[in-house]
Coordinates of C-alpha atoms in Angstrom, one line a residue:
M1 CA -13.5 30.2 -9.2
K2 CA -11.0 27.9 -7.5
S3 CA -8.7 25.8 -9.7
K4 CA -9.2 22.0 -9.3
Q5 CA -6.5 20.2 -7.4
P6 CA -4.9 17.4 -9.4
K7 CA -5.6 13.9 -8.3
W8 CA -2.3 12.6 -7.1
K9 CA -1.4 9.0 -7.5
K10 CA -2.0 6.7 -4.6
F11 CA 1.1 4.5 -4.3
H12 CA 0.9 0.9 -3.4
C13 CA 4.1 0.1 -1.5
P14 CA 4.5 -3.6 -0.6
P15 CA 7.2 -4.4 2.0
L16 CA 10.7 -4.6 0.7
S17 CA 12.9 -7.7 1.2
S18 CA 15.8 -7.6 3.7
S19 CA 18.3 -7.9 0.9
R20 CA 16.7 -5.0 -0.9
K21 CA 16.7 -2.8 2.2
E22 CA 20.4 -3.6 2.8
Q23 CA 21.2 -2.7 -0.8
I24 CA 19.3 0.6 -0.5
T25 CA 21.0 1.4 2.8
H26 CA 24.5 0.8 1.2
E27 CA 23.6 2.9 -1.8
A28 CA 22.2 5.8 0.3
N29 CA 25.3 5.9 2.5
R30 CA 27.6 5.8 -0.5
A31 CA 25.7 8.7 -2.1
C32 CA 25.9 10.7 1.1
D33 CA 29.6 10.0 1.4
E34 CA 30.1 11.3 -2.1
L35 CA 28.0 14.4 -1.5
L36 CA 30.1 15.3 1.5
R37 CA 33.4 14.6 -0.2
F38 CA 32.4 16.2 -3.5
S39 CA 30.4 19.3 -2.6
A40 CA 31.8 20.1 0.8
G41 CA 35.2 18.4 0.6
E42 CA 37.1 21.5 1.7
A43 CA 35.8 20.9 5.2
F44 CA 37.3 17.4 5.4
S45 CA 40.4 17.8 3.3
S46 CA 42.5 19.2 6.2
S47 CA 42.6 16.0 8.1
S48 CA 40.7 13.3 6.2
S49 CA 42.5 10.6 8.1
S50 CA 40.8 11.8 11.3
T51 CA 37.3 11.8 9.9
S52 CA 34.9 9.0 10.7
S53 CA 35.1 5.8 8.6
S54 CA 31.8 6.6 7.1
L55 CA 33.5 9.2 5.0
D56 CA 36.0 6.8 3.5
S57 CA 34.9 5.9 0.0
D58 CA 36.3 3.9 -2.9
E59 CA 35.8 6.9 -5.2
D60 CA 38.5 9.2 -4.0
Q61 CA 38.7 10.6 -7.5
L62 CA 35.6 12.7 -6.7
Q63 CA 37.7 15.0 -4.6
D64 CA 41.1 14.7 -6.3
G65 CA 41.9 17.4 -8.9
L66 CA 38.5 19.1 -8.9
K67 CA 38.5 22.8 -9.2
W68 CA 35.3 24.7 -8.7
E69 CA 34.7 27.6 -11.0
Y70 CA 32.8 30.7 -10.0
T71 CA 29.7 31.1 -12.2
E72 CA 27.5 33.9 -10.8
Q73 CA 26.1 35.5 -7.7
L74 CA 22.4 35.0 -6.9
E75 CA 21.6 37.5 -4.1
S76 CA 23.6 36.0 -1.2
I77 CA 24.3 32.7 -2.9
R78 CA 27.7 32.1 -4.6
V79 CA 27.2 29.7 -7.5
E80 CA 30.1 27.5 -8.6
K81 CA 30.4 24.6 -11.1
V82 CA 32.8 21.8 -11.9
K83 CA 33.1 19.4 -14.8
V84 CA 32.9 15.7 -14.0
K85 CA 32.4 12.4 -15.7
S86 CA 28.9 11.1 -15.6
E87 CA 27.7 7.5 -15.5
T88 CA 27.8 7.5 -19.3
K89 CA 31.4 8.7 -19.2
K90 CA 30.3 12.1 -20.7
S91 CA 31.5 15.3 -19.2
V92 CA 28.7 17.1 -17.3
Y93 CA 28.6 20.1 -14.9
Y94 CA 27.9 19.7 -11.2
F95 CA 26.7 22.9 -9.5
R96 CA 26.7 24.1 -6.0
G97 CA 25.4 27.1 -4.2
I98 CA 27.2 28.5 -1.1
T99 CA 25.8 30.8 1.5
Q100 CA 25.4 31.2 5.3
V101 CA 22.6 31.5 7.8
E102 CA 22.4 32.3 11.5
G103 CA 21.1 29.2 13.2
T104 CA 22.0 25.9 14.8
I105 CA 22.2 22.3 13.5
E106 CA 19.1 21.5 15.6
E107 CA 17.1 24.3 14.0
V108 CA 17.8 23.2 10.4
M109 CA 17.2 19.5 11.3
E110 CA 13.7 20.5 12.3
L111 CA 13.0 21.6 8.8
Y112 CA 13.5 18.1 7.4
H113 CA 11.6 16.2 10.2
V114 CA 9.8 13.2 8.7
D115 CA 6.5 12.0 10.1
M116 CA 4.9 9.4 7.9
A117 CA 1.5 9.9 9.8
H118 CA 1.5 13.7 9.6
P119 CA 3.6 14.9 6.6
N120 CA 4.2 18.6 6.4
L121 CA 3.9 19.4 2.7
Q122 CA 3.2 23.0 3.4
L123 CA 6.6 23.5 5.0
E124 CA 8.3 21.7 2.1
K125 CA 6.6 24.1 -0.4
K126 CA 7.8 27.1 1.7
L127 CA 11.4 25.8 1.5
S128 CA 11.1 24.8 -2.2
P129 CA 8.3 26.7 -3.9
D130 CA 8.7 24.6 -7.1
I131 CA 7.6 21.5 -5.3
L132 CA 4.1 20.4 -6.4
H133 CA 3.8 17.3 -4.3
S134 CA 6.0 15.0 -2.3
V135 CA 5.4 11.6 -0.6
V136 CA 7.6 9.4 1.5
L137 CA 7.1 5.9 0.1
Y138 CA 9.4 3.9 2.4
E139 CA 11.2 4.4 5.7
I140 CA 14.1 2.1 5.4
L141 CA 15.6 3.5 8.6
P142 CA 12.9 5.4 10.6
Y143 CA 13.5 9.0 11.6
R144 CA 15.7 9.3 14.7
P145 CA 17.1 12.8 15.2
E146 CA 19.4 11.7 18.0
E147 CA 21.3 9.1 15.9
S148 CA 24.2 9.8 13.4
T149 CA 22.1 8.4 10.6
V150 CA 18.9 10.3 11.1
L151 CA 16.8 8.8 8.3
I152 CA 17.0 6.6 5.2
G153 CA 13.9 6.5 3.1
I154 CA 12.5 6.5 -0.5
R155 CA 10.6 9.6 -1.6
W156 CA 8.7 10.6 -4.7
S157 CA 8.4 14.3 -5.6
A158 CA 6.8 16.3 -8.4
V159 CA 8.5 19.6 -9.4
R160 CA 7.0 22.5 -11.4
S161 CA 8.8 23.5 -14.6
P162 CA 9.9 27.1 -14.8
Y163 CA 8.2 27.4 -18.2
V164 CA 4.8 26.4 -19.4
M165 CA 6.1 24.9 -22.6
V166 CA 8.3 22.4 -20.7
R167 CA 6.5 19.6 -18.9
N168 CA 6.8 19.2 -15.1
R169 CA 9.3 16.7 -13.8
D170 CA 9.1 14.0 -11.1
Y171 CA 11.7 12.1 -9.2
C172 CA 11.9 8.9 -7.3
Y173 CA 14.9 9.0 -5.0
L174 CA 16.7 7.9 -1.9
E175 CA 16.7 10.4 1.0
I176 CA 19.4 10.0 3.7
Q177 CA 19.8 12.5 6.6
R178 CA 23.0 12.3 8.5
R179 CA 24.7 14.1 11.4
F180 CA 28.5 14.3 11.7
T181 CA 31.3 15.9 13.6
L182 CA 34.5 17.3 12.1
P183 CA 37.9 16.7 13.7
D184 CA 37.9 20.3 15.0
G185 CA 34.6 19.7 16.8
R186 CA 32.3 21.5 14.4
R187 CA 29.0 19.8 13.9
G188 CA 27.3 19.2 10.6
F189 CA 24.1 17.9 9.0
A190 CA 23.6 16.6 5.5
R191 CA 20.5 15.7 3.5
C192 CA 21.4 13.7 0.4
L193 CA 19.1 12.8 -2.5
H194 CA 19.9 10.1 -5.1
S195 CA 17.6 8.6 -7.7
V196 CA 16.5 5.0 -7.4
K197 CA 14.2 2.7 -9.4
I198 CA 11.5 0.7 -7.5
K199 CA 8.5 -1.1 -8.9
S200 CA 6.0 0.7 -6.6
C201 CA 6.9 4.0 -8.2
P202 CA 6.5 3.5 -12.0
D203 CA 6.9 6.1 -14.7
M204 CA 3.9 8.6 -14.6
E205 CA 4.2 10.3 -17.9
K206 CA 1.0 8.8 -19.4
S207 CA -1.1 9.1 -16.3
H208 CA 0.0 12.5 -15.0
G209 CA 2.2 14.0 -17.8
F210 CA 5.4 14.0 -15.6
V211 CA 8.8 13.3 -17.3
R212 CA 10.8 11.2 -14.9
G213 CA 14.1 13.0 -14.2
S214 CA 17.2 11.8 -12.3
M215 CA 19.4 13.3 -9.6
Y216 CA 22.7 12.1 -8.4
R217 CA 24.6 12.9 -5.1
S218 CA 22.4 16.1 -4.8
G219 CA 21.4 17.6 -1.5
I220 CA 22.3 20.1 1.1
V221 CA 25.1 20.3 3.7
F222 CA 25.1 22.5 6.9
I223 CA 28.4 22.9 8.8
E224 CA 29.1 25.2 11.8
S225 CA 31.2 28.1 10.8
K226 CA 34.8 28.3 12.0
R227 CA 34.4 31.9 13.0
D228 CA 31.1 31.6 14.8
R229 CA 29.4 28.4 15.9
K230 CA 26.1 30.2 15.8
T231 CA 26.4 30.6 12.0
L232 CA 26.1 27.7 9.6
D233 CA 27.9 27.4 6.3
I234 CA 25.5 26.0 3.7
V235 CA 26.4 24.1 0.5
Q236 CA 23.6 23.0 -1.8
A237 CA 24.7 20.6 -4.6
V238 CA 22.7 20.0 -7.8
Y239 CA 23.5 17.3 -10.3
T240 CA 20.3 16.4 -12.2
D241 CA 19.3 15.0 -15.6
L242 CA 16.0 16.4 -16.6
K243 CA 15.6 13.9 -19.5
G244 CA 13.5 14.7 -22.5
N245 CA 14.2 17.5 -24.9
V246 CA 15.0 20.5 -22.7
P247 CA 16.7 23.6 -24.1
Q248 CA 19.9 24.5 -22.2
W249 CA 18.5 27.9 -21.2
V250 CA 15.5 26.2 -19.6
A251 CA 17.7 23.9 -17.7
A252 CA 19.8 26.9 -16.5
K253 CA 16.6 28.6 -15.4
G254 CA 15.6 25.5 -13.4
L255 CA 19.0 25.3 -11.8
R256 CA 18.8 28.9 -10.7
Q257 CA 15.3 28.3 -9.3
R258 CA 16.6 25.3 -7.3
L259 CA 19.6 27.2 -5.9
M260 CA 17.4 30.2 -5.1
S261 CA 15.4 27.9 -2.7
L262 CA 18.3 28.6 -0.3
E263 CA 17.0 32.1 0.1
H264 CA 13.6 30.8 1.0
L265 CA 15.3 28.4 3.6
K266 CA 17.3 31.3 5.1
K267 CA 14.2 33.5 5.3
Y268 CA 12.2 30.8 7.0
V269 CA 15.0 30.0 9.5
N270 CA 15.5 33.7 10.3
M271 CA 11.8 34.4 10.7
K272 CA 11.2 31.4 12.9
R273 CA 14.1 32.5 15.1
V274 CA 12.6 35.9 15.5
A275 CA 9.1 34.5 16.0
N276 CA 10.4 32.4 18.9
Q277 CA 11.9 35.4 20.6
T278 CA 10.1 37.3 23.3
F279 CA 8.9 40.8 22.4
A280 CA 11.2 43.6 23.5
R281 CA 10.3 45.6 26.6
R282 CA 9.6 49.3 26.1
S283 CA 12.9 50.1 27.8
Q284 CA 14.7 48.1 25.1
L285 CA 13.3 50.0 22.2
M286 CA 15.8 52.3 20.5
A287 CA 14.8 56.0 20.3
P288 CA 13.7 56.5 16.7
G289 CA 14.6 60.1 16.6
K290 CA 18.3 59.4 17.5
V291 CA 18.8 56.8 14.7
K292 CA 19.8 57.9 11.3
S293 CA 20.1 54.6 9.4
C294 CA 17.9 51.6 8.9
F295 CA 19.1 48.6 10.9
V296 CA 18.0 46.2 8.1
C297 CA 19.3 47.9 4.9
V298 CA 21.8 50.3 6.6
D299 CA 20.6 53.1 4.3
D300 CA 20.0 56.6 5.5
I301 CA 16.3 56.9 6.6
G302 CA 16.0 60.6 5.8
T303 CA 14.8 63.5 7.8
F304 CA 11.1 63.4 6.8
K305 CA 10.5 59.6 6.7
R306 CA 8.8 57.7 9.5
R307 CA 10.8 55.3 11.6
Y308 CA 9.5 52.1 13.1
N309 CA 10.7 49.9 16.0
C310 CA 11.0 46.2 15.5
Q311 CA 8.8 44.8 18.3
K312 CA 11.2 41.8 18.7
C313 CA 14.7 43.3 18.9
G314 CA 13.9 46.9 19.5
E315 CA 16.0 48.2 16.5
V316 CA 14.8 51.0 14.2
R317 CA 13.9 50.3 10.6
R318 CA 12.2 52.4 7.9
N319 CA 9.8 49.8 6.5
A320 CA 6.7 48.9 8.4
R321 CA 5.8 46.1 6.0
R322 CA 8.5 43.8 7.4
R323 CA 6.9 44.2 10.8
L324 CA 3.5 43.2 9.3
R325 CA 5.0 40.2 7.6
L326 CA 6.6 39.1 10.8
L327 CA 3.4 39.4 12.8
S328 CA 1.6 37.3 10.2
F329 CA 4.4 34.7 10.3
V330 CA 4.2 34.6 14.1
A331 CA 0.4 33.8 13.8
A332 CA 1.2 31.1 11.3
V333 CA 3.8 29.2 13.3
S334 CA 2.2 29.6 16.7

């Protein structure tokens, strides 16, 4: 028996005034400036005077004197934290996850393509499995991938709690996507999320049971690596207030869940790159009998274990299931 899908709220979004749009644009740009300076400031610190004026902010204290502390390693993601002063002047922790992926700026930008007429919620859930539903309420600046400011909009999202005893959260926030170029020529892309209050997105605790949380200067930054322009350095910043009575260990679990979404993103980018490649010719397949170690995990395959060729790159691996997952992925994206 199939479970019933929840009835999601139909938002009524009347046009915003010009002054309100201008205010939102200013707030979104400021939040993105702070995200770049705060979470990925090392990339700009070498020659901040050479960066574009959009990175100049009145809040230089975000970068000055901050020392990120190593917290833990989640698979390929290095987790760090720093203590900052919140809007209420209390000390809170700001977290970031750091990793890398083979890819280009254009490839990651495609993941966050916004089409009001044809939203791709399925892709959003693949990148962030804790997403229950997400709706773009307003396009303040329509999606234009060729511009430096790619998008400014207002979005509502519902997020699944990591534990049944804790209610799901929802957020109403600004979304700004921005392209930029560093003084050394490396390109970058940022997607910043910052909570906002609007009348057309009221509290939904009574109607849907969601507790309205807040996020500040959160988001993800991609920058071409210094060593290899085909590799992207990724920084995901998380600064949220879950509101309500949430135990610290539950909040920590939710944080790990959010940062682990980077692994889903990396997997999707890698699989899509492989899916777009042509299949290897027979002459390009490595001879399985001459290969001793698996190309994927580098472990010794063993004398009596079967070897499999990747039909895309021709390398030898010991696990056929990866091949089956790839073929199913190819069928899904084609």
